[in-house]
Structures are given as structure tokens and as C-alpha cells.
PDB file of C-alpha atoms in Angstrom:
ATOM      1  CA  UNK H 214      -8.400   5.589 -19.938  1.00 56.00           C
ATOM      2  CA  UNK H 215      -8.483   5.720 -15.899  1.00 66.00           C
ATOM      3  CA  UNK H 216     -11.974   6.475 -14.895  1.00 75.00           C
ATOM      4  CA  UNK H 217     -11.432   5.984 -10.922  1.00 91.00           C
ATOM      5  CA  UNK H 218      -8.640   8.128  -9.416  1.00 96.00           C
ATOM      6  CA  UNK H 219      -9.181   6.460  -6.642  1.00 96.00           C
ATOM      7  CA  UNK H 220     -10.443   2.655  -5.846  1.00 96.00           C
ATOM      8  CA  UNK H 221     -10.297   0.643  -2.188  1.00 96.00           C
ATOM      9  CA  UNK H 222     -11.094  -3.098  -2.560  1.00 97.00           C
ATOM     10  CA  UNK H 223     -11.749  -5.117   0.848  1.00 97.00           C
ATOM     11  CA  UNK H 224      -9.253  -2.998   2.734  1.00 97.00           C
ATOM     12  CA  UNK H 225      -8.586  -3.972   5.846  1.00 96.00           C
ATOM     13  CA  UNK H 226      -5.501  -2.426   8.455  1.00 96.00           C
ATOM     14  CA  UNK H 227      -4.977  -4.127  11.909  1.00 95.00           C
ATOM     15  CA  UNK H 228      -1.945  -2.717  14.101  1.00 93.00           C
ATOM     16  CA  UNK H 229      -0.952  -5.228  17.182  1.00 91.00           C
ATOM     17  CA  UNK H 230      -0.741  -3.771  20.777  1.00 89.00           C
ATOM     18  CA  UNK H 231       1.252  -5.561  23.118  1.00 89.00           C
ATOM     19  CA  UNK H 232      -1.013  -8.931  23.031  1.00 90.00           C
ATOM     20  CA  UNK H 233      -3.906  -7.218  21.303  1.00 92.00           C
ATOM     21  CA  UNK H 234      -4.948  -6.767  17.822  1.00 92.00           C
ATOM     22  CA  UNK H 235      -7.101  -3.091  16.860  1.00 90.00           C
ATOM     23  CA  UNK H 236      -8.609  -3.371  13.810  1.00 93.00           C
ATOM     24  CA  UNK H 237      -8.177   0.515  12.471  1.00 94.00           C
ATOM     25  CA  UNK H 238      -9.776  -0.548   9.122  1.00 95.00           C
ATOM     26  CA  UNK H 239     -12.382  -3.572   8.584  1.00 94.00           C
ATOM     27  CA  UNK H 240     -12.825  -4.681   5.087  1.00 94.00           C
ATOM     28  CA  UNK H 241     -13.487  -0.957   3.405  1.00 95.00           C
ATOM     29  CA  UNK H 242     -14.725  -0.952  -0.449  1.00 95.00           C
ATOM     30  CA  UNK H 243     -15.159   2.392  -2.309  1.00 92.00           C
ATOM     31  CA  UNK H 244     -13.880   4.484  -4.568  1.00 94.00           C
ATOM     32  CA  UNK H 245     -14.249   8.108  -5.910  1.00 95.00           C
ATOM     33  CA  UNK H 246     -14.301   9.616  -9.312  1.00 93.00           C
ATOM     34  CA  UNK H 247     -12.417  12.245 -11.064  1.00 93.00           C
ATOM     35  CA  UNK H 248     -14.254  15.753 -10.376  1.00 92.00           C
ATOM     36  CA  UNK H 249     -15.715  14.677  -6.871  1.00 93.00           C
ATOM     37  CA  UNK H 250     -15.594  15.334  -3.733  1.00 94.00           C
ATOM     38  CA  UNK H 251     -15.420  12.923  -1.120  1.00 95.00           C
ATOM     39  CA  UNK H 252     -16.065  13.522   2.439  1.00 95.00           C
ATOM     40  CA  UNK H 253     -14.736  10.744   4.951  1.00 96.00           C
ATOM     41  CA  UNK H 254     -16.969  12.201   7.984  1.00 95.00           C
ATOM     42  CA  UNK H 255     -16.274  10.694  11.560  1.00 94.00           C
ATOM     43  CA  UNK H 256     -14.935  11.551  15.178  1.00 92.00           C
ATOM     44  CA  UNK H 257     -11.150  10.737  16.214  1.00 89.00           C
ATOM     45  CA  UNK H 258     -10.197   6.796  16.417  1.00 88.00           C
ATOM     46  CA  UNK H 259     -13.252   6.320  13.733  1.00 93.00           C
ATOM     47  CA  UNK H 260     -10.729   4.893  11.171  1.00 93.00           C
ATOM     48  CA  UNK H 261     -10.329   7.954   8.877  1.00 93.00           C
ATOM     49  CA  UNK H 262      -6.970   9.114   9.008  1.00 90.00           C
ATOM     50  CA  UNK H 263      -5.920   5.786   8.584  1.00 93.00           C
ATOM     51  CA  UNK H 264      -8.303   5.724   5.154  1.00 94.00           C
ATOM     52  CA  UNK H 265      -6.553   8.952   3.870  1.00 93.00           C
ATOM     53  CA  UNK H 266      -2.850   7.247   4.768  1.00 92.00           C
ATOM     54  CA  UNK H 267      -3.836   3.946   3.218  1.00 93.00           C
ATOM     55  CA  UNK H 268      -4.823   6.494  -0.105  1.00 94.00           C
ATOM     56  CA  UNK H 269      -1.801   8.476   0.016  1.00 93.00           C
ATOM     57  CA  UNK H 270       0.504   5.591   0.634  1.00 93.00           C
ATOM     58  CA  UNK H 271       1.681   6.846   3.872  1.00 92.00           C
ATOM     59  CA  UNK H 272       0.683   3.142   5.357  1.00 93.00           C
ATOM     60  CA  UNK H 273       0.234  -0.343   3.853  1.00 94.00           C
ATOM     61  CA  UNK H 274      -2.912  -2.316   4.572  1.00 96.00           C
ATOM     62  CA  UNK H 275      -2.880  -6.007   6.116  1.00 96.00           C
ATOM     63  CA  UNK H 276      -4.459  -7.113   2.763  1.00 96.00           C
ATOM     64  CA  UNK H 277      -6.976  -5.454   0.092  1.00 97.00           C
ATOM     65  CA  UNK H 278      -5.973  -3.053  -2.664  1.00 97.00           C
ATOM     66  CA  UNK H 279      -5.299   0.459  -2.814  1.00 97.00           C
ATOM     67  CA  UNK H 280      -5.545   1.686  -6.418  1.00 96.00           C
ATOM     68  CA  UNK H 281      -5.050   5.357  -7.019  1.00 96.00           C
ATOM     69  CA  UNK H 282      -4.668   6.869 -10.371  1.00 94.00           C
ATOM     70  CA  UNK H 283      -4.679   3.539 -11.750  1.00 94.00           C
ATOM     71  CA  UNK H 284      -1.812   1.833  -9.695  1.00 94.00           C
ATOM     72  CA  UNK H 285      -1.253  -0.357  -6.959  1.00 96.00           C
ATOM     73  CA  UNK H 286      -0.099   2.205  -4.057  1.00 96.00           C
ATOM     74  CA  UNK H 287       0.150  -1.000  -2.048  1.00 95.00           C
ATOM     75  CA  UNK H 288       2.458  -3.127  -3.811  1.00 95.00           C
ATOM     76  CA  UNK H 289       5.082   0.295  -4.182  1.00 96.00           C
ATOM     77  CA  UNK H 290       7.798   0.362  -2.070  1.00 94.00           C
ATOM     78  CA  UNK H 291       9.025   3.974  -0.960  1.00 93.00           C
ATOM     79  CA  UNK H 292      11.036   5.358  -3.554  1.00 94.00           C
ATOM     80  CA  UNK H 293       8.513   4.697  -5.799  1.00 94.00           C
ATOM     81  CA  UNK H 294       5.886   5.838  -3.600  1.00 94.00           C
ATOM     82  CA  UNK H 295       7.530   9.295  -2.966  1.00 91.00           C
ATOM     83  CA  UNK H 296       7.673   9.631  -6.958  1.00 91.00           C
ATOM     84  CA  UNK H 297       4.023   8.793  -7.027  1.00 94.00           C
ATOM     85  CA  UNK H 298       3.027  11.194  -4.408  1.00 92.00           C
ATOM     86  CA  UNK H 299       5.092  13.982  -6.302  1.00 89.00           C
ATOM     87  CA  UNK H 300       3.405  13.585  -9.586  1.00 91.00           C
ATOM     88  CA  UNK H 301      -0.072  12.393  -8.679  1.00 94.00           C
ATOM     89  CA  UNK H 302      -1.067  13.687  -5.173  1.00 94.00           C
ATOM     90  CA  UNK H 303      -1.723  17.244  -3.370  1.00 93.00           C
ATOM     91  CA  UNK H 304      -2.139  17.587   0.346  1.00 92.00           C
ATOM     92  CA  UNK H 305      -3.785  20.511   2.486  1.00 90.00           C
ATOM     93  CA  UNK H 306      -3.429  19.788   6.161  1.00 86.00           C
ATOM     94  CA  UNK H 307      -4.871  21.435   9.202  1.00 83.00           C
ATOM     95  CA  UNK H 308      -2.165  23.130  10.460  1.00 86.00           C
ATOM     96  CA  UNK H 309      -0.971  24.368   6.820  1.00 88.00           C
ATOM     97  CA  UNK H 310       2.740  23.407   7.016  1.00 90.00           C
ATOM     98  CA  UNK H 311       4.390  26.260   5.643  1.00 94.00           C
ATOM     99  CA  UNK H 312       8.058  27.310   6.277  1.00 95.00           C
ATOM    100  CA  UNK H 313       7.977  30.056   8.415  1.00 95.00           C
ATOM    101  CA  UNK H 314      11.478  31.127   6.807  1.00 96.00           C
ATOM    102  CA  UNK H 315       9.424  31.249   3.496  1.00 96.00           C
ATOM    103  CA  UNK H 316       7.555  33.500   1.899  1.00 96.00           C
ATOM    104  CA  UNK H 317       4.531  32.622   0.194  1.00 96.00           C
ATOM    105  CA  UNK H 318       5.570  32.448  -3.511  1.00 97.00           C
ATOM    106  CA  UNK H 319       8.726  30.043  -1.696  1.00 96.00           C
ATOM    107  CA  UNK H 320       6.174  27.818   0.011  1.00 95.00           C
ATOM    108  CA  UNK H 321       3.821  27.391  -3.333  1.00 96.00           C
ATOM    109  CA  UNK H 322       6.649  26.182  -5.390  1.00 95.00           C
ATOM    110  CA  UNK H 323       8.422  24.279  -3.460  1.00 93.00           C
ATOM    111  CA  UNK H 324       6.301  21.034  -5.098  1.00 91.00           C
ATOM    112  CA  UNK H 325       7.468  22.246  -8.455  1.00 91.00           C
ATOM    113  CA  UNK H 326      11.597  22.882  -7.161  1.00 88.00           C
ATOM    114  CA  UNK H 327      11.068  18.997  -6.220  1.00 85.00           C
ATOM    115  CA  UNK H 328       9.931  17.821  -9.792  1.00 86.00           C
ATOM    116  CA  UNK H 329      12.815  19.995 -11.231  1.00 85.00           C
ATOM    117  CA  UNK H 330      10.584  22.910 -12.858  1.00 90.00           C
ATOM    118  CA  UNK H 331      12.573  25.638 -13.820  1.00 93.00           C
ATOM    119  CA  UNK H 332      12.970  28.661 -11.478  1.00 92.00           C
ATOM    120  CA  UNK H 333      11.081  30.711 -13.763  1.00 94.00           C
ATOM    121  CA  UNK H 334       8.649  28.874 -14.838  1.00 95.00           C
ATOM    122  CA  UNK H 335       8.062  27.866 -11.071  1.00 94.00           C
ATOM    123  CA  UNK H 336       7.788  31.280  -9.777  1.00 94.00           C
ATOM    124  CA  UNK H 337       4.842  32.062 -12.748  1.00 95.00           C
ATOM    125  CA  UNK H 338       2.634  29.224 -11.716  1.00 95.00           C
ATOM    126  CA  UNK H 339       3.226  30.083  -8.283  1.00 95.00           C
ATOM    127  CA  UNK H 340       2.098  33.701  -8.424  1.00 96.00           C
ATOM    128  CA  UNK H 341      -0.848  32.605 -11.014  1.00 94.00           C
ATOM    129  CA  UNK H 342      -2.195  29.792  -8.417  1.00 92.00           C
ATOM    130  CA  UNK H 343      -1.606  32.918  -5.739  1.00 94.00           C
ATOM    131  CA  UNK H 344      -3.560  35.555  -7.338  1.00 92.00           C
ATOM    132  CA  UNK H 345      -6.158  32.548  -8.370  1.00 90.00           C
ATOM    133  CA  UNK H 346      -6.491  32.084  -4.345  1.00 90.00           C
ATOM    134  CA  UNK H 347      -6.777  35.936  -3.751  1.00 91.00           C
ATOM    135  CA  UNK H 348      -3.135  36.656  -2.214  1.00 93.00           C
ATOM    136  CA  UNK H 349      -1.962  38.620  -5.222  1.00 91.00           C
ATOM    137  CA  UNK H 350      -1.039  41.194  -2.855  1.00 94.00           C
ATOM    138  CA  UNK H 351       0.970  38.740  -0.070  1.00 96.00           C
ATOM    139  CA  UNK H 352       3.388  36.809  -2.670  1.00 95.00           C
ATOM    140  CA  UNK H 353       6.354  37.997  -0.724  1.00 97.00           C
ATOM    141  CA  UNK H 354       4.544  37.977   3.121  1.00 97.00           C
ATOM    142  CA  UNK H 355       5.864  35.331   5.463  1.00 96.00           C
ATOM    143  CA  UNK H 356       3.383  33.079   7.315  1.00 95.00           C
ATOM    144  CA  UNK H 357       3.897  35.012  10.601  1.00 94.00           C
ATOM    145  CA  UNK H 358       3.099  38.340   8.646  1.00 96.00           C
ATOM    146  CA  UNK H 359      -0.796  36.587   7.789  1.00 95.00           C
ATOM    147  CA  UNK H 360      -4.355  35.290   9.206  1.00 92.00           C
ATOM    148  CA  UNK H 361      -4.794  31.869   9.390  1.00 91.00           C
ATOM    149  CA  UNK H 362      -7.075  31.615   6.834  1.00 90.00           C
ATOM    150  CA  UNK H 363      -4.592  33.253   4.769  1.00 94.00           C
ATOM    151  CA  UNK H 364      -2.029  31.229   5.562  1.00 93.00           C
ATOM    152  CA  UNK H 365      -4.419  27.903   4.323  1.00 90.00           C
ATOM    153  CA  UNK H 366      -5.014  29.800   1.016  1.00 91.00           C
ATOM    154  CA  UNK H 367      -1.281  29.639   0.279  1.00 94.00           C
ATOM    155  CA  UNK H 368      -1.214  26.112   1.614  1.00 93.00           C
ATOM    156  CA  UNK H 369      -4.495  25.138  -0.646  1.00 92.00           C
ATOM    157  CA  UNK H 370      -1.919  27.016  -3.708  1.00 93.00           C
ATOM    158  CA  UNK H 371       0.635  24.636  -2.651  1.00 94.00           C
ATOM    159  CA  UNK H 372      -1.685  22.046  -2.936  1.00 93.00           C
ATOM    160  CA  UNK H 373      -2.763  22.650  -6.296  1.00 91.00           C
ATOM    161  CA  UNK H 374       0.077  24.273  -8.221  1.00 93.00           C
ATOM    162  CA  UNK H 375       1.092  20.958  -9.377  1.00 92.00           C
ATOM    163  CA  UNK H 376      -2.210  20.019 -10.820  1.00 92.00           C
ATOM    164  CA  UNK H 377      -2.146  16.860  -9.334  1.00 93.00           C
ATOM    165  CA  UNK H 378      -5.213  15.032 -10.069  1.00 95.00           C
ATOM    166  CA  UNK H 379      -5.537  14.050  -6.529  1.00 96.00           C
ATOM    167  CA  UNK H 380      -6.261  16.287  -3.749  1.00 95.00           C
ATOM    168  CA  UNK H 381      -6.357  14.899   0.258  1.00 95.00           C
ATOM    169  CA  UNK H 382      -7.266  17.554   3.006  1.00 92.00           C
ATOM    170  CA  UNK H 383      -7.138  16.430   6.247  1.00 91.00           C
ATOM    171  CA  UNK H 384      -9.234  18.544   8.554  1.00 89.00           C
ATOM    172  CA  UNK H 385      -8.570  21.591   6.236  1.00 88.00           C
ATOM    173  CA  UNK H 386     -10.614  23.856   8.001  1.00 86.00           C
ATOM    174  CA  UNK H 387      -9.723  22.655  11.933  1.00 85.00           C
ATOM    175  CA  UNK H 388      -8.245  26.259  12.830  1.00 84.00           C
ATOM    176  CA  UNK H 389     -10.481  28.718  11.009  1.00 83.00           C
ATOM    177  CA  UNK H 390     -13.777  30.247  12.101  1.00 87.00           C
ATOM    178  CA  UNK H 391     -16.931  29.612  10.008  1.00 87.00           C
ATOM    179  CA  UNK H 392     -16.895  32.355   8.003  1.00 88.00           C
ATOM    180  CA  UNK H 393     -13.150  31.503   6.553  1.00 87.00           C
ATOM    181  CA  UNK H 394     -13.678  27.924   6.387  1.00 88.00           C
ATOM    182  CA  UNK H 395     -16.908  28.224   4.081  1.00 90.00           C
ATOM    183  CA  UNK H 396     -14.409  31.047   2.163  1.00 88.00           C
ATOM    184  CA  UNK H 397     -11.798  28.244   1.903  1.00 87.00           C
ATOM    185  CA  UNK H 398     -13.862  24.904   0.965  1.00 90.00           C
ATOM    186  CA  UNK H 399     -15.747  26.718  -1.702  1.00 90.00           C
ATOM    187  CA  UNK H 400     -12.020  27.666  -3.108  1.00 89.00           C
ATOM    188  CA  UNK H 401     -10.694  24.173  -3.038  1.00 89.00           C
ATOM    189  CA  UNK H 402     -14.398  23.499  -5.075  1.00 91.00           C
ATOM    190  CA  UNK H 403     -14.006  25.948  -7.333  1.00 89.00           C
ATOM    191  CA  UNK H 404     -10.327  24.497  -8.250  1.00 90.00           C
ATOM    192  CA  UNK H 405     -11.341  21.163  -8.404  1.00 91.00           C
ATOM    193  CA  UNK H 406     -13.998  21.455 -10.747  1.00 91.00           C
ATOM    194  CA  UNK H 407     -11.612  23.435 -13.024  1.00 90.00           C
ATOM    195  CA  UNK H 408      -9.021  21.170 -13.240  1.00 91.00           C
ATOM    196  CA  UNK H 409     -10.942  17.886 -13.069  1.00 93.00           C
ATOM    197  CA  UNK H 410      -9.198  16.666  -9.935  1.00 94.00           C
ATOM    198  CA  UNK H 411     -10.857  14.515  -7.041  1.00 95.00           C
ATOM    199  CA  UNK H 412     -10.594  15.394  -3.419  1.00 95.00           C
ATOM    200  CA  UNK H 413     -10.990  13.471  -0.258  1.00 96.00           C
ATOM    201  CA  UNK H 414     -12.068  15.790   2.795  1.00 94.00           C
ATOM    202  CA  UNK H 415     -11.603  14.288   5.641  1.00 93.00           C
ATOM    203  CA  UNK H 416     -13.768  15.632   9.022  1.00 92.00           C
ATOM    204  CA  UNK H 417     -15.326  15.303  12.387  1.00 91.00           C
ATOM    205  CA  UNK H 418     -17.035  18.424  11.038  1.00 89.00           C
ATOM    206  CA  UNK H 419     -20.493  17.461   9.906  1.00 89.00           C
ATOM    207  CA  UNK H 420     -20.854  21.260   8.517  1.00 87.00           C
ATOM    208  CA  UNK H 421     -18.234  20.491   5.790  1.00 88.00           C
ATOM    209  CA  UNK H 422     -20.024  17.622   4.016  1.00 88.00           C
ATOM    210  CA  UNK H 423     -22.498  19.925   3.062  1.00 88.00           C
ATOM    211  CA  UNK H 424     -19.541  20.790   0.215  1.00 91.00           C
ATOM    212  CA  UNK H 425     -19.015  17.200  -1.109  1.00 94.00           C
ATOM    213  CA  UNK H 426     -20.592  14.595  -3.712  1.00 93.00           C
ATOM    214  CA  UNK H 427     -20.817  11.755  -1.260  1.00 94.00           C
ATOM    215  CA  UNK H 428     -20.198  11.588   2.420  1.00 95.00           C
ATOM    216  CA  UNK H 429     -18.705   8.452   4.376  1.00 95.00           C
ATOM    217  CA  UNK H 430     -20.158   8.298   7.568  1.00 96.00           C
ATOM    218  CA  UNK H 431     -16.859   5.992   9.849  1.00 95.00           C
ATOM    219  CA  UNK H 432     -16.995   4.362  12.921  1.00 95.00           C
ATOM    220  CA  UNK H 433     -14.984   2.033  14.304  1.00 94.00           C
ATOM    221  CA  UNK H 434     -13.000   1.461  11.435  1.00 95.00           C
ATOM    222  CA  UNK H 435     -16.373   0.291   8.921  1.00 95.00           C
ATOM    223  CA  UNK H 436     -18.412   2.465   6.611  1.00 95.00           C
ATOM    224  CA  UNK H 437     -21.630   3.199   8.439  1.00 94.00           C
ATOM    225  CA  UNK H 438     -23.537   4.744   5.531  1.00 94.00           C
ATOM    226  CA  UNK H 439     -22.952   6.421   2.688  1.00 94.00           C
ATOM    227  CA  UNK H 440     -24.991  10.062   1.724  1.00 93.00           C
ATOM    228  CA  UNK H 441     -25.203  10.880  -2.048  1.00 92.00           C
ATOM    229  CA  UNK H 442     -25.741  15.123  -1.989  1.00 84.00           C
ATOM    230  CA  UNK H 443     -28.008  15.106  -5.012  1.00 70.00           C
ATOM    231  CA  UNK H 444     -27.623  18.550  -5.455  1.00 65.00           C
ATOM    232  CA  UNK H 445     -23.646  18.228  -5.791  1.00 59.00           C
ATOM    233  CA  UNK H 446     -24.265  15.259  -8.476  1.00 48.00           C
ATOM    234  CA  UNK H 447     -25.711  17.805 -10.827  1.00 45.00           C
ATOM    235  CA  UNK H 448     -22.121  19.938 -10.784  1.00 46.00           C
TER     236      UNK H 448
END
């Protein structure tokens, strides 16, 4: 059985510039556990992007391994990896990255039209992950027609319809005031303790760790520290 969803040996990522070489990533080690939550905390050009792209196969690393859900994400070339991501891997992002010409039960299954689920059946899970987020009522409202921090609810269902047992959010919270972003990261908690997934925060926002297991402090492309949340560890 697969303990680690997600394991990072001696990764390292350096991108040449003109003459130069920038070392994004300098020989990173970690890993995270199914049912946690993993906060990658740092400012912009502190390496963590390039982390959660390394994870989600987005980008290769100069050497190291990138194991997630048990395989080499490194080694995969992109057909593969775009099979992988499909079956294994969610994604909330800042901006939410809905279809505007969609309505919100369109936008949630649109994961599930890709992996060939039956219209039906597509449509039920949708509405159920919906009415789990609390937009039973906006099913059929387009993204222009809600808040923003409705429109990251329906993104966080689009996330998490699939059950993939790994969920990245990259600055999930970026556009919504305090009030809707603690509304929204205690959602994405609540869902990932249910289903036993992991999930990988990633932040310049040093109010958000407060929501995750561990927090990795970046700069510069190294793991400063690490911060176990004690409390968190108990459930």
C-alpha cells in the first residue's frame, strides 16, 4: 500500500539565463502524507511555484525524484503525465478558472466529461459536490452572475469532484477578503479530511498556515524551516 502521496528526494531545478544559471530549487527533500495539509509558505521568486509544478508534473527537475501517488512524475513523458494528472490530481487556483460560457454544474464536471463519466452520472456528482460546497441554489448561475468567493467554491467543487487523492491550491485565497477566505480554507479542510486526500497550499499568506499540518517556510529556492501545528496533528 502507498503511504506517501507525495515524496521529493534531493530535488533540485536550475533554468539558464543568457550566460547565467538561477537555481529555482536547491536540493529539496520532503514529502506529505495522505490526510494532510501542507503549506509551502514564502514570498514571490522564493521557489514555491516551482515546488507545486515539479509535484504536479507541470516541469521536470535537473535531477532528484518526484514521486506522487507512488510514481515517478519525473521519468513520465506528457501523455502519460496528462493521464496522471486526470486520475490522481485536483487543482484550485487563484483566479478560479472557470468558463465564463459555463454554468456552474458545466464547470464542476468538466473533470469527469474528460475521464468519460457518463452525462448522468456526471451531472449527480456535480450537483452533490455543489450542494456539499453550499451553491445548491447557483447550479445553473454563470461565473459573472456570482461573488468571488462563490465563484472559488465552484472551483474548490471542480477540484474535488473527482476525488482525486491529491489536491494543489495555488494561492487559493489571493482574491477574497478575510472573512471568505477563512469560509473557503476551512471547506477545502473539511473535504480533505473526508475523503482522505492530501493538499499542498501554497502562500505568501502567513494567515493561511494557521489551517495546515506542517508549514514550509521557502526562500531562495531551500527549505528554511519546517513548523509542525501540533494542534492539526491531532485531526
Amino acid at each position: 500500500m502507498i503511504k506517501k502521496a507525495i515524496e521529493l528526494k534531493n530535488v533540485r531545478k536550475v533554468y539558464r539565463v543568457g550566460e547565467e544559471k538561477v537555481i529555482a530549487l536547491n536540493d529539496i527533500s520532503f514529502s506529505v502524507d495522505y490526510g494532510e495539509v501542507c503549506c509551502l509558505l514564502g514570498t514571490s521568486g522564493s521557489g514555491k511555484s516551482t515546488l507545486l509544478n515539479m509535484m504536479a508534473g507541470l516541469e521536470k527537475p535537473t535531477r532528484g525524484q518526484v514521486i506522487v501517488n507512488g510514481r515517478h512524475v519525473e521519468k513520465m513523458d506528457e501523455n502519460r503525465l496528462v493521464q496522471f494528472r486526470q486520475k490522481n490530481i485536483g487543482f484550485v487556483f487563484q483566479s478560479y478558472n472557470l468558463l465564463p460560457t459555463l454554468t456552474a454544474i458545466e464547470n464542476v464536471s468538466l473533470p469527469l466529461t474528460f475521464r468519460g463519466v457518463n452525462k448522468k452520472i456526471r451531472e449527480r456528482l456535480a450537483v452533490e459536490m455543489l450542494e456539499a460546497v453550499g451553491l445548491k441554489t447557483h447550479i445553473k448561475h454563470k461565473p459573472t452572475q456570482m461573488s468571488g468567493g462563490q465563484q472559488q467554491r465552484v472551483g474548490i467543487a471542480r477540484a474535488f469532484v473527482t476525488k482525486a487523492p491529491i489536491i494543489f491550491a495555488d494561492e487559493p485565497t489571493g482574491n477574497l477578503d478575510s472573512k471568505t477566505t477563512d469560509e473557503v480554507l476551512k471547506l477545502m479542510l473539511r473535504l480533505v479530511k473526508e475523503n482522505n486526500q492530501a493538499l499542498v497550499l501554497v502562500t505568501h499568506d502567513k494567515g493561511i498556515s494557521k489551517f495546515a499540518h506542517k508549514v514550509y517556510y521557502m526562500l531562495d529556492g531551500n527549505i528554511e524551516k519546517v513548523e509542525v501545528n501540533s494542534s492539526k496533528m491531532g485531526g
